[in-house]
CSV table of C-alpha atoms in Angstrom, one decimal:
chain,number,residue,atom,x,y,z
A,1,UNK,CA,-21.2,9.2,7.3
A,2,UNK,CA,-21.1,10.3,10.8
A,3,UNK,CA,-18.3,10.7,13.3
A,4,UNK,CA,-18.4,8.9,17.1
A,5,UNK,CA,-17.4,10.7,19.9
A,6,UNK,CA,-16.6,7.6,21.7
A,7,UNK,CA,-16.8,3.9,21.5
A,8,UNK,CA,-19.6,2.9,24.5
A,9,UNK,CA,-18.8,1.3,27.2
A,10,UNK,CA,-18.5,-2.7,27.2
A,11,UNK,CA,-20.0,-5.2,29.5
A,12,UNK,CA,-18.4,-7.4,32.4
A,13,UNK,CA,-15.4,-9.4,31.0
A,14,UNK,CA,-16.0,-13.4,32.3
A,15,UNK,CA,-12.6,-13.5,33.5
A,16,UNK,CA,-9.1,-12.1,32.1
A,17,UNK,CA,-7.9,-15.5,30.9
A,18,UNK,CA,-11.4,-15.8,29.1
A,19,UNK,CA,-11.5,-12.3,27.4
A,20,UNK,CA,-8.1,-12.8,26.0
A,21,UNK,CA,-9.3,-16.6,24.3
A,22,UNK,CA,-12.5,-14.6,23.3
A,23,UNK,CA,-10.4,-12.1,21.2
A,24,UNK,CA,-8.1,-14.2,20.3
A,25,UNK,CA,-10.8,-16.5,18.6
A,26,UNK,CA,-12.5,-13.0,17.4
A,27,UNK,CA,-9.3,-12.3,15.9
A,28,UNK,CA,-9.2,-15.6,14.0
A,29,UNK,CA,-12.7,-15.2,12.5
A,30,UNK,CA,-12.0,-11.4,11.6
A,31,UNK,CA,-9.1,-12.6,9.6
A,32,UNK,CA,-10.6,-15.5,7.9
A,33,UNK,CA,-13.2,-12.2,6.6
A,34,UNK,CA,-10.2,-10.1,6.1
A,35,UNK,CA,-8.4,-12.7,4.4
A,36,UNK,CA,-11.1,-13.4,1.6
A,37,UNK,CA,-12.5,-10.0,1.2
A,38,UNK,CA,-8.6,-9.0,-0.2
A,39,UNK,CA,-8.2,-12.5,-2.2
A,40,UNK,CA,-11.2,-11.5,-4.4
A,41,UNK,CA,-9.7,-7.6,-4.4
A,42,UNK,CA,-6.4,-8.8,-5.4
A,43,UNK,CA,-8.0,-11.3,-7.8
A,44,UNK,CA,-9.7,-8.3,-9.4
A,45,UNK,CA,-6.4,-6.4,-9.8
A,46,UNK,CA,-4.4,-9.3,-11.2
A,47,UNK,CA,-7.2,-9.9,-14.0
A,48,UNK,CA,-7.4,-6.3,-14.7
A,49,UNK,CA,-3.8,-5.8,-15.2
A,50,UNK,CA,-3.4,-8.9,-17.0
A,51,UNK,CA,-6.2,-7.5,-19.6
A,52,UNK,CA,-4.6,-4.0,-19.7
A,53,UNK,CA,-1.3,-5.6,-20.4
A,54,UNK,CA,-2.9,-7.9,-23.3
A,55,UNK,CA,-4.9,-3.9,-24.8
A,56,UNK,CA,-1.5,-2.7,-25.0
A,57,UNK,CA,0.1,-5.6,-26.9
A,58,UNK,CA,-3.1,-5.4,-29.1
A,59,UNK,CA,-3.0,-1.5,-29.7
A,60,UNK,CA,0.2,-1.1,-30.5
A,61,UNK,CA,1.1,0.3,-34.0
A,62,UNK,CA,-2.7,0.8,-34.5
A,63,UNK,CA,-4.4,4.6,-34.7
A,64,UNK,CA,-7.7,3.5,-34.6
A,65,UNK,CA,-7.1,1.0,-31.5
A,66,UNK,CA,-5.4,3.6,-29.8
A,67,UNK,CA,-8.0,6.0,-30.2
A,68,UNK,CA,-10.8,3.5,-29.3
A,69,UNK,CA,-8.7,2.5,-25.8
A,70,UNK,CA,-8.8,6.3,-24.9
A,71,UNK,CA,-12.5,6.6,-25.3
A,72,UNK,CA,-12.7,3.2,-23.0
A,73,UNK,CA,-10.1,4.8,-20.4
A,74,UNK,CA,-12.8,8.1,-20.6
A,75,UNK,CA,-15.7,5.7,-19.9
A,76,UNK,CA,-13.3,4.2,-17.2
A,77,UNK,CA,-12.8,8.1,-15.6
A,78,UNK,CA,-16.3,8.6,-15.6
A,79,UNK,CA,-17.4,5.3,-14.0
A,80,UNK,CA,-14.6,5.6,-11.2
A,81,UNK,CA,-16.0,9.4,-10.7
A,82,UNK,CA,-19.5,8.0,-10.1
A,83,UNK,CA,-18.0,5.8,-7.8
A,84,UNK,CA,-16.8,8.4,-5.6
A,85,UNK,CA,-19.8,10.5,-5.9
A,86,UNK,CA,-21.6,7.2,-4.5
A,87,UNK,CA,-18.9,6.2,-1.7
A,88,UNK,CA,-16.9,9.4,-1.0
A,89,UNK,CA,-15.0,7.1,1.5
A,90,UNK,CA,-13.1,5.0,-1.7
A,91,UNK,CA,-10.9,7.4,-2.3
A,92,UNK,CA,-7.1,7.1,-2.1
A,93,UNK,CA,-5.5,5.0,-0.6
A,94,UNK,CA,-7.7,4.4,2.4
A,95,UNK,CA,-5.9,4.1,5.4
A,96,UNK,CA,-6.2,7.8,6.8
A,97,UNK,CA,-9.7,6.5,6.8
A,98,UNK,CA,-8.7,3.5,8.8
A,99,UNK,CA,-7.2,5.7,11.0
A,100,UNK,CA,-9.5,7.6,12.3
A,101,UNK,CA,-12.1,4.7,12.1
A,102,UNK,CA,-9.6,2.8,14.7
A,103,UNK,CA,-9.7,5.6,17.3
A,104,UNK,CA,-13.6,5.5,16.5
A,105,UNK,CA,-13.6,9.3,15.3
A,106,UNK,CA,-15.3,7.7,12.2
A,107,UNK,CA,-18.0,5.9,10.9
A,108,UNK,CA,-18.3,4.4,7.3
A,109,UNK,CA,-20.9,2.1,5.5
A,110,UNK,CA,-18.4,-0.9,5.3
A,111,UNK,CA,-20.9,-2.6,2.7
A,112,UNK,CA,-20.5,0.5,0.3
A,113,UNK,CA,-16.9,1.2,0.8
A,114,UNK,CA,-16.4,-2.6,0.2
A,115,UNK,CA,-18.1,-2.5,-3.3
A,116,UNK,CA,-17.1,0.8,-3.8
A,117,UNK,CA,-13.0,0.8,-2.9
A,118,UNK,CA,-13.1,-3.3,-5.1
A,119,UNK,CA,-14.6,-1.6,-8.3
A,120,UNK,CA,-12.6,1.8,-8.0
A,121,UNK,CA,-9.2,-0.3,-7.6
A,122,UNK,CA,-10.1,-2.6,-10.6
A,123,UNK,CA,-11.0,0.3,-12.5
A,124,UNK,CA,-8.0,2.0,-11.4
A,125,UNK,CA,-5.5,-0.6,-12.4
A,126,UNK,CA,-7.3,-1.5,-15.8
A,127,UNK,CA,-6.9,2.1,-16.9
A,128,UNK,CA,-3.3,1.8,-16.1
A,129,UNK,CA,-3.0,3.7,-13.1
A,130,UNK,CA,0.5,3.6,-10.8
A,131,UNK,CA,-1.9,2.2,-7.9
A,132,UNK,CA,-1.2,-0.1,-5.1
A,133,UNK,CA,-3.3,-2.8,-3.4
A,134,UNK,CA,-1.8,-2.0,0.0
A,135,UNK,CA,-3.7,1.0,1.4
A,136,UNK,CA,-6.8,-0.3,-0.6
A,137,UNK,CA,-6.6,-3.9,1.6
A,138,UNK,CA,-5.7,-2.3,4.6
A,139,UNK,CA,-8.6,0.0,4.4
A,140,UNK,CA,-11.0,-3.3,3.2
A,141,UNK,CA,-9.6,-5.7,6.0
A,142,UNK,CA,-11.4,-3.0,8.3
A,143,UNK,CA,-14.6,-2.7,6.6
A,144,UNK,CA,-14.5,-7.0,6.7
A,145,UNK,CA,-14.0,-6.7,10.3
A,146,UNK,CA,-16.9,-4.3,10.8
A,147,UNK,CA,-18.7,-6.1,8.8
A,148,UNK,CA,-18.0,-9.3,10.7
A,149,UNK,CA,-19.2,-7.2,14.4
A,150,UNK,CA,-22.2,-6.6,12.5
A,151,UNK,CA,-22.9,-9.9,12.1
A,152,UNK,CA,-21.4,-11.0,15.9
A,153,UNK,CA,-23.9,-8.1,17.2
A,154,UNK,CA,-26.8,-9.8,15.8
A,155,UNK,CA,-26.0,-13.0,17.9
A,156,UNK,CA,-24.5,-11.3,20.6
A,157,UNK,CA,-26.0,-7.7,21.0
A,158,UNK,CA,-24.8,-7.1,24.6
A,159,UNK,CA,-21.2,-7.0,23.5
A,160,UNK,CA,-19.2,-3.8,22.8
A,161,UNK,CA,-16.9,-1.9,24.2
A,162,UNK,CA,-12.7,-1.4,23.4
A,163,UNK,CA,-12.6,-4.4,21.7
A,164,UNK,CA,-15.1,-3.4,18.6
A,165,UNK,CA,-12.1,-0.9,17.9
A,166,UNK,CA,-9.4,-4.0,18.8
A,167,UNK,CA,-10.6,-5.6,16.0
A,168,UNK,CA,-11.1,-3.1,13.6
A,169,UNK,CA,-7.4,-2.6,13.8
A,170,UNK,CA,-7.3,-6.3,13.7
A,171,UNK,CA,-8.8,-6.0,10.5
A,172,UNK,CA,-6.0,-3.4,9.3
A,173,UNK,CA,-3.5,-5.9,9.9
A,174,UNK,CA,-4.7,-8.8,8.5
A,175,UNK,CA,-5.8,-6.8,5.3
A,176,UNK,CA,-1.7,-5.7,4.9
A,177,UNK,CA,-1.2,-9.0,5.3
A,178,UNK,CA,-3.2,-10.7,3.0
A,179,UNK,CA,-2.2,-7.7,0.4
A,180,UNK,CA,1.3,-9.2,0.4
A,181,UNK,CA,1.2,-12.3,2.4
A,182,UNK,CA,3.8,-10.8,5.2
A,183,UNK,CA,1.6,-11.3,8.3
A,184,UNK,CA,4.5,-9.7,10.9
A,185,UNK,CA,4.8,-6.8,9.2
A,186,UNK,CA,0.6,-6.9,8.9
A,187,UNK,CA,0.3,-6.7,12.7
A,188,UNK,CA,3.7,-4.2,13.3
A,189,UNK,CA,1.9,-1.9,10.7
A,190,UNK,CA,-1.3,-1.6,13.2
A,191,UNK,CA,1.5,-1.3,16.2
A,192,UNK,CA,3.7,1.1,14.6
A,193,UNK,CA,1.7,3.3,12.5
A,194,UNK,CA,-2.3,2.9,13.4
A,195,UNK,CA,-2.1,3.1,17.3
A,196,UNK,CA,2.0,4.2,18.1
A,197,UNK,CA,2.0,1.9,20.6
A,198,UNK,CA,2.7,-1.4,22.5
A,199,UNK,CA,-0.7,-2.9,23.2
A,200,UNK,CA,0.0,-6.6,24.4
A,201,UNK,CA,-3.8,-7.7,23.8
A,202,UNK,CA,-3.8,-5.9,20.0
A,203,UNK,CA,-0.5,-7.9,19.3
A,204,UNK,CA,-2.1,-11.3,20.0
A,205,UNK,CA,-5.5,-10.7,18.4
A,206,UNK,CA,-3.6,-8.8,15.5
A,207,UNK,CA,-1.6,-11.4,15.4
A,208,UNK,CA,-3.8,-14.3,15.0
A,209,UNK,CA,-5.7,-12.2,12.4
A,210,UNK,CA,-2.6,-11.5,10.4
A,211,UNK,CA,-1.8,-15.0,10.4
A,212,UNK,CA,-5.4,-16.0,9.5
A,213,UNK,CA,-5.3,-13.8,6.7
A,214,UNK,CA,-1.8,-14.5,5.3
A,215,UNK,CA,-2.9,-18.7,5.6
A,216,UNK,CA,-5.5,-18.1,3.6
A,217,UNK,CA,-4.0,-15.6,0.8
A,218,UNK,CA,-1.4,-18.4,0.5
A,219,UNK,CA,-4.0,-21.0,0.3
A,220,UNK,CA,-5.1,-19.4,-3.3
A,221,UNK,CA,-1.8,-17.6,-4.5
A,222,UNK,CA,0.9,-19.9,-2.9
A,223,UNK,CA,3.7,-19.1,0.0
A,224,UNK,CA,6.4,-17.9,-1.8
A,225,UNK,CA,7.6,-14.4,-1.6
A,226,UNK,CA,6.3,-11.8,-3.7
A,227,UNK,CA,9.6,-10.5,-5.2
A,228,UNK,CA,11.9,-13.3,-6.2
A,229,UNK,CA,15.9,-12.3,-5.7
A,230,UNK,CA,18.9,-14.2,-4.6
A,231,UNK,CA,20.9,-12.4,-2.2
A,232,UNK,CA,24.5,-12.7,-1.2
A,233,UNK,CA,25.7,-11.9,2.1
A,234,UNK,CA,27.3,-8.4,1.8
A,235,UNK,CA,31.0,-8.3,3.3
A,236,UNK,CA,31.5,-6.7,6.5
A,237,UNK,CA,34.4,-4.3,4.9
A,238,UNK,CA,31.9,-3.1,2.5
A,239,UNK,CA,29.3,-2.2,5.6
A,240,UNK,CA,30.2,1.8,4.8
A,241,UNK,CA,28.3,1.3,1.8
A,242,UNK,CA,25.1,1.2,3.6
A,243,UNK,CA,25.7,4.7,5.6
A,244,UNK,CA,25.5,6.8,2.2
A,245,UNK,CA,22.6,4.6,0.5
A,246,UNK,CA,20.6,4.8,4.0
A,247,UNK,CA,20.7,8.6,3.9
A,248,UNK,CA,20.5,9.0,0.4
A,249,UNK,CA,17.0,7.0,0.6
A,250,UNK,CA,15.7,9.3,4.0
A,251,UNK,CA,16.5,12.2,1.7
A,252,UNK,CA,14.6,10.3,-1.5
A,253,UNK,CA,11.9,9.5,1.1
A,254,UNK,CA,11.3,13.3,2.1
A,255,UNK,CA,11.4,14.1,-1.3
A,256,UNK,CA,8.7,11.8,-2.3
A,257,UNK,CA,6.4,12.7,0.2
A,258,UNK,CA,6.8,16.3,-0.8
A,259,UNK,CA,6.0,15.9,-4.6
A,260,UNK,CA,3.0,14.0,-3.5
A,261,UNK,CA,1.5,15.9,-1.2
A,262,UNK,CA,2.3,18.8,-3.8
A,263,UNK,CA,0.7,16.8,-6.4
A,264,UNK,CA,-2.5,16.2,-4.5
A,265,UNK,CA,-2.4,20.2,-3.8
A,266,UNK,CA,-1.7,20.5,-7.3
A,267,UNK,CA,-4.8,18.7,-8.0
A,268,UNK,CA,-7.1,20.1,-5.4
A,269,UNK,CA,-6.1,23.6,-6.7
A,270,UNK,CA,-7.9,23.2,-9.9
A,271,UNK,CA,-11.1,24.1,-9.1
A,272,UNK,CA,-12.4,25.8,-12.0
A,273,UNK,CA,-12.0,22.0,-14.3
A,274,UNK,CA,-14.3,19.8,-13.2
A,275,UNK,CA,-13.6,17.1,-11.2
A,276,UNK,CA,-14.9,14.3,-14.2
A,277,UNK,CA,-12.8,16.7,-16.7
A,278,UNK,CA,-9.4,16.3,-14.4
A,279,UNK,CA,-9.9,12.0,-13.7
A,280,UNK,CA,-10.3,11.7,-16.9
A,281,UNK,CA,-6.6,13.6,-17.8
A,282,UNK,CA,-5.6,11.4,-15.6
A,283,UNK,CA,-6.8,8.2,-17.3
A,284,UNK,CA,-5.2,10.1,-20.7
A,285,UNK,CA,-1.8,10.3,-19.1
A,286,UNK,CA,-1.9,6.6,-18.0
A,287,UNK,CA,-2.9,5.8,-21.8
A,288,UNK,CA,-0.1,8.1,-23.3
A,289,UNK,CA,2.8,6.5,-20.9
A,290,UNK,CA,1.2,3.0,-21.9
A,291,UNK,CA,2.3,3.6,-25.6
A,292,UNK,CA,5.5,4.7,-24.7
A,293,UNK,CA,6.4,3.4,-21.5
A,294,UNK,CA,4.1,0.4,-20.7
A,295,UNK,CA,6.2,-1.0,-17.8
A,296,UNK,CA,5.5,1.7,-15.4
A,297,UNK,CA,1.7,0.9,-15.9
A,298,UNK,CA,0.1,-0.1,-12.7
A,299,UNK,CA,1.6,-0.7,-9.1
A,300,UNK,CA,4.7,-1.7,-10.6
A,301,UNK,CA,4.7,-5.9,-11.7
A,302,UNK,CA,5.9,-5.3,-14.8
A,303,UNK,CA,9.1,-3.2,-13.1
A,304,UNK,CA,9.7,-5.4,-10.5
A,305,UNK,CA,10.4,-8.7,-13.3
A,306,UNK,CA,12.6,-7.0,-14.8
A,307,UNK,CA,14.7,-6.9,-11.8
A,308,UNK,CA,14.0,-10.4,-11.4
A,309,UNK,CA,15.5,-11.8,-14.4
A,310,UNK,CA,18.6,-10.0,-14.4
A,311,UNK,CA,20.5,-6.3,-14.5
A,312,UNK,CA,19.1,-4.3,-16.8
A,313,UNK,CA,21.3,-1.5,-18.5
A,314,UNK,CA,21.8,1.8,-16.1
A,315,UNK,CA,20.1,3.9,-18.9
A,316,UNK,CA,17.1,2.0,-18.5
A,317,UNK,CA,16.6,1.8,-14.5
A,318,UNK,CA,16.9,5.7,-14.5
A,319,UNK,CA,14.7,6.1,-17.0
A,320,UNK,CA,12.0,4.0,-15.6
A,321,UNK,CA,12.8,5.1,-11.8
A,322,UNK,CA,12.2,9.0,-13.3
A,323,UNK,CA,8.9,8.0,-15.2
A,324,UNK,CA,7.3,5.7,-12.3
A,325,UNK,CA,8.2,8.7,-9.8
A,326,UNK,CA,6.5,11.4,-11.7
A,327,UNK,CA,3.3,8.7,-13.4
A,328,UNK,CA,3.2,7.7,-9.6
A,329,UNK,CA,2.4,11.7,-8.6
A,330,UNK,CA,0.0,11.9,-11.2
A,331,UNK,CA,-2.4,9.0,-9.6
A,332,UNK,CA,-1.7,9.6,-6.5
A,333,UNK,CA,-2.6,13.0,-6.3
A,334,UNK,CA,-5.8,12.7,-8.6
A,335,UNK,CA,-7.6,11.0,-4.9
A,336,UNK,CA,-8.8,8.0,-7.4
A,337,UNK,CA,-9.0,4.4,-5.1
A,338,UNK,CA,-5.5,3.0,-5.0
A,339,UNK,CA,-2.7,3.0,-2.4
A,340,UNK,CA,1.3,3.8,-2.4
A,341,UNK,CA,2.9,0.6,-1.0
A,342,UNK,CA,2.8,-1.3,-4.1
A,343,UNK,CA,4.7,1.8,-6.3
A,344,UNK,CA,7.3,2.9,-3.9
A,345,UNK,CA,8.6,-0.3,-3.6
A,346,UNK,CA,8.9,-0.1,-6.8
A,347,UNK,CA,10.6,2.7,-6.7
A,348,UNK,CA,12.9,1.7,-3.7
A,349,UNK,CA,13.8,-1.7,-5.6
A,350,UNK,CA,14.6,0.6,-8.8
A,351,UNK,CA,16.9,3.6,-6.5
A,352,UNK,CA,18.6,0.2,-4.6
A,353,UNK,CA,19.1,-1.0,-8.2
A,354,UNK,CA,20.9,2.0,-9.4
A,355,UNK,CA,23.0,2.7,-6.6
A,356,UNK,CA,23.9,-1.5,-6.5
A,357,UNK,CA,24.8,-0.7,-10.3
A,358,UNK,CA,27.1,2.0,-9.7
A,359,UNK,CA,28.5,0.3,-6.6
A,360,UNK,CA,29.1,-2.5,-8.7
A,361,UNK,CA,30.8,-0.5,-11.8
A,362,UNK,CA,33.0,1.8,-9.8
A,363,UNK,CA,34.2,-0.3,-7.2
A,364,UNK,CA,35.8,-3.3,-6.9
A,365,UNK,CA,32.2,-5.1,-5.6
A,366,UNK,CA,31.3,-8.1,-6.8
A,367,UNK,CA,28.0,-7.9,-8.8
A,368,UNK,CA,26.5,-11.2,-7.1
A,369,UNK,CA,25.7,-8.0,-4.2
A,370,UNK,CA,24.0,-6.5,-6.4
A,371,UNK,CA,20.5,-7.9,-6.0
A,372,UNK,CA,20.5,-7.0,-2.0
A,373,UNK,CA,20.5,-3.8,-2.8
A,374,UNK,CA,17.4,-3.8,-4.3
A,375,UNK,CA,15.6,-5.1,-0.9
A,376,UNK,CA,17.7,-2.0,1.2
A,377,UNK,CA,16.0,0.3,-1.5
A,378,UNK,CA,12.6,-1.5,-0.7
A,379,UNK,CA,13.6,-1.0,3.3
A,380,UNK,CA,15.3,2.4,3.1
A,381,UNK,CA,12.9,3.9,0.8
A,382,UNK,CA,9.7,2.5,3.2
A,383,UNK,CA,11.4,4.1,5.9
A,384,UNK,CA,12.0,7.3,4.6
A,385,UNK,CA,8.8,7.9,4.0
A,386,UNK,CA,6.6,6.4,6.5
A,387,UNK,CA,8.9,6.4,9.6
A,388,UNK,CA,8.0,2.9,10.2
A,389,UNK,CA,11.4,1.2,10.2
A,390,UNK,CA,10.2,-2.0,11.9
A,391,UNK,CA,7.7,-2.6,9.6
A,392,UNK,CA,9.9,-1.6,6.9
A,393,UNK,CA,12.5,-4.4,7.7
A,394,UNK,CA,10.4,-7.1,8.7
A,395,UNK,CA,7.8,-5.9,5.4
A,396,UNK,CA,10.8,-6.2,3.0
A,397,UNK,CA,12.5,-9.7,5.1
A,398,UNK,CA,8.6,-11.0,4.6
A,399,UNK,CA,8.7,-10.1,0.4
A,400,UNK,CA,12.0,-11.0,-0.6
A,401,UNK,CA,12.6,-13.7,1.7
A,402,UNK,CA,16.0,-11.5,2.7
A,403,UNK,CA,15.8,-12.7,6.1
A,404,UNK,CA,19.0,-13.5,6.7
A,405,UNK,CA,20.4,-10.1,6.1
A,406,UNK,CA,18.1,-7.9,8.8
A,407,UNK,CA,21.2,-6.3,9.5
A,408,UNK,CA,21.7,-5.0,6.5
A,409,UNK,CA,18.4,-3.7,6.7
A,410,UNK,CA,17.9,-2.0,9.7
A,411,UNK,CA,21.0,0.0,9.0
A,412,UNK,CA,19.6,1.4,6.0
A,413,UNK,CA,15.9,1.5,7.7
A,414,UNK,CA,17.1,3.2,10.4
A,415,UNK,CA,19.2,6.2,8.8
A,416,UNK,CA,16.9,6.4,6.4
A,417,UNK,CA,14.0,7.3,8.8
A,418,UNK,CA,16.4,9.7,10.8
A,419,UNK,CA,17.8,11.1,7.5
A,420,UNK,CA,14.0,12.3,6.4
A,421,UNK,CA,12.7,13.2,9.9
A,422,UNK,CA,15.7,15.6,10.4
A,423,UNK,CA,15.0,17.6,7.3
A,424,UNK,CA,11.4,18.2,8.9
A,425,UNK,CA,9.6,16.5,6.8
A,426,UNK,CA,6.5,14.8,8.0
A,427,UNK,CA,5.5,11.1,7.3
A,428,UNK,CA,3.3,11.1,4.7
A,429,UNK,CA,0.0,9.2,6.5
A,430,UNK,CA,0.6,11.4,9.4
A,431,UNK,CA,-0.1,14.9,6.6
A,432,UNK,CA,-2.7,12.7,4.6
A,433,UNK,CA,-4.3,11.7,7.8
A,434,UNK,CA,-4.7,15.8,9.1
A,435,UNK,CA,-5.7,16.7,5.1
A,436,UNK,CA,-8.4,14.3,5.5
A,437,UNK,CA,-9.4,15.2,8.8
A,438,UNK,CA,-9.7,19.2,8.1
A,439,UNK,CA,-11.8,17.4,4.8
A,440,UNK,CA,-14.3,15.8,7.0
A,441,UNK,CA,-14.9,19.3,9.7
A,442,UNK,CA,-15.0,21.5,6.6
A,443,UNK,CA,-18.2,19.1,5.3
A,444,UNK,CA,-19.8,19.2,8.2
């Protein structure tokens, strides 16, 4: 690992008109990369979460299973420490990495961090682990694009310049989008987020990336939505509604990025256990809450269908909200390869479904309104704690197919994100992304 002071100086463009088909074609090819490197990830997760899900039906009732699985989720520990050891870049959720790779203050083996971030995200989700693929294909739809300039510099070695970082963040995009199959919200991640800005060239080489990438996700998993809901159109009387949920999920959203951040601290602070000694706790916990608790095991599939096939009792969606939050702290602070998207959806869908329950039960709202609520949680939650409210909607609209009630959403987005920024709180890439950076001048 090495960091660039600078990204070199590129060669005479043929002509404006030309440069922009070039990228745009570029942009293409970097998410047909993008697109099949996070196919194979997120083929990986789904088999290992369908095999953790089919251990735990097995174990149940039966000590000497049990006890076997928790010497397997040790082995699991120590093979995702050795992973980290190898490729120190694999860790988390990846895209404070991205970041400063995009802005070319970094540079990373993209082969390693490839095999490396794959296998520690498989790893992570068989042992149980409240992990996303989000950050993780974000952070992988980069190293396919570098990857891919590689390969473009071998035929082409006079090329370089801005673009090489272009379409990196081209990568970041299509990644997202591949991830979840929401190529908009791909490309207004890199906009909003990555670079905090308008860049018109970005957009349409992002773009065509992001839509690469979401073609060909779809051409293995199908176009439908992720999350399956029927909404009904909520009443414009009943608009007030949304003023106390948005600010309820900006403070939720605050809160959240404060426990993890603590979390991580938490973690970090322990320097006297080894670091094998703490991932495998880690591994232990995800074991204990998969006896006990088994739908809060991994990013959050299992949650998420019980929403889907109808309204579970109030009891229950407190009780898992409350477990997910604090399992979620527990992998996310360990540093182990996996990302946040995935789980605070789940979390937002869960706090949207309680406070569509009790808005339901205590006033006279009908309960068919009670399923949008769950996508506002998605939004507002999002919002709260990355400050990306665009993406937020237009992520969520993309997921649920709620796309008729963006209204709705950007409300909620919208006070969310001004409810969390006004307590001070920071969005949480933007601490993650200065924790990581003090990491990498304190190792040199």
């Amino acid at each position: 690992m090495k960091n660039c002071q600078s990204a070199p100086a590129g060669s005479a463009r043929p002509t404006a008109h030309g440069y922009t088909l070039l990228l745009l074609g570029e942009g293409i090819l970097v998410g047909l990369f993008a697109g099949l490197v996070v196919v194979l990830y997120r083929y990986c997760l789904t088999w290992a979460e369908a095999l953790l899900f089919f251990i735990q039906d097995l174990i149940r009732g039966n000590a000497l299973s049990v006890l076997f699985w928790f010497l397997v989720l040790a082995g699991l520990a120590l093979a995702a420490n050795g992973l980290l050891r190898w490729e120190p870049m694999a860790g988390a959720s990846g895209v404070p990495q991205v970041m400063e790779e995009t802005k070319g203050r970094l540079e990373e083996n993209w082969l390693r961090v490839l095999i490396a971030r794959i296998s520690g995200g498989t790893i992570c989700i068989l042992g149980g682990l409240s992990m996303g693929r989000s950050g993780p294909s974000i952070h992988l739809g980069t190293m396919a694009a570098k990857g891919f300039l590689r390969l473009r510099d071998r035929i082409f070695p006079s090329r370089a310049g801005r673009e090489r970082l272009l379409l990196l963040s081209c990568g970041a995009g299509a990644g997202l989008a591949a991830a979840f199959q929401v190529p908009l919200a791909g490309i207004l991640f890199v906009l909003e987020e990555i670079h905090r800005s308008f860049d018109r060239t970005l957009l349409t080489a992002g773009l065509a990336a992001s839509l690469t990438a979401d073609v060909v996700a779809s051409f293995f998993f199908g176009a439908a939505p992720i999350f399956h809901y029927r909404f009904a159109s909520l009443p414009l009387s009943w608009y007030w509604l949304l003023i106390p949920f948005g600010i309820l999920c900006g403070l939720a959203g605050a809160g959240y990025n404060a426990s993890m951040l603590g979390a991580q601290t938490l973690f970090r602070s322990m320097k006297k256990i080894p670091v094998t000694v703490r991932f495998i706790a880690v591994f232990f916990v995800a074991g204990a809450a998969g006896l006990f608790l088994p739908r809060i095991l991994g990013g959050g599939n299992a949650m998420v269908t019980l929403l889907e096939v109808g309204r579970p009792a109030l009891s229950t969606l407190l009780l898992l909200l409350l477990a997910k939050f604090i399992f979620s702290g527990v992998s996310f602070g360990s540093g182990l390869p996996g990302g946040i998207f995935f789980p605070l959806l789940t979390l937002g869908s869960f706090l949207g479904a309680v406070c569509g329950a009790l808005a339901v039960d205590w006033l006279p709202l009908d309960g068919s309104h009670w399923p949008l609520f769950i996508a506002l949680g998605m939004a507002g939650l999002f919002a709260g704690i990355l400050r990306t409210p665009v993406t937020a909607v237009v992520l969520v609209a993309e997921m649920t197919g709620a796309a008729d009630h963006l209204p709705e959403l950007c409300i909620v987005a919208l006070l969310a994100c001004a409810t969390a920024s006004l307590t001070g709180n920071r969005p949480i890439y933007d601490s993650l992304s200065e924790r990581f950076t003090a990491g990498l001048e304190k190792a040199e």
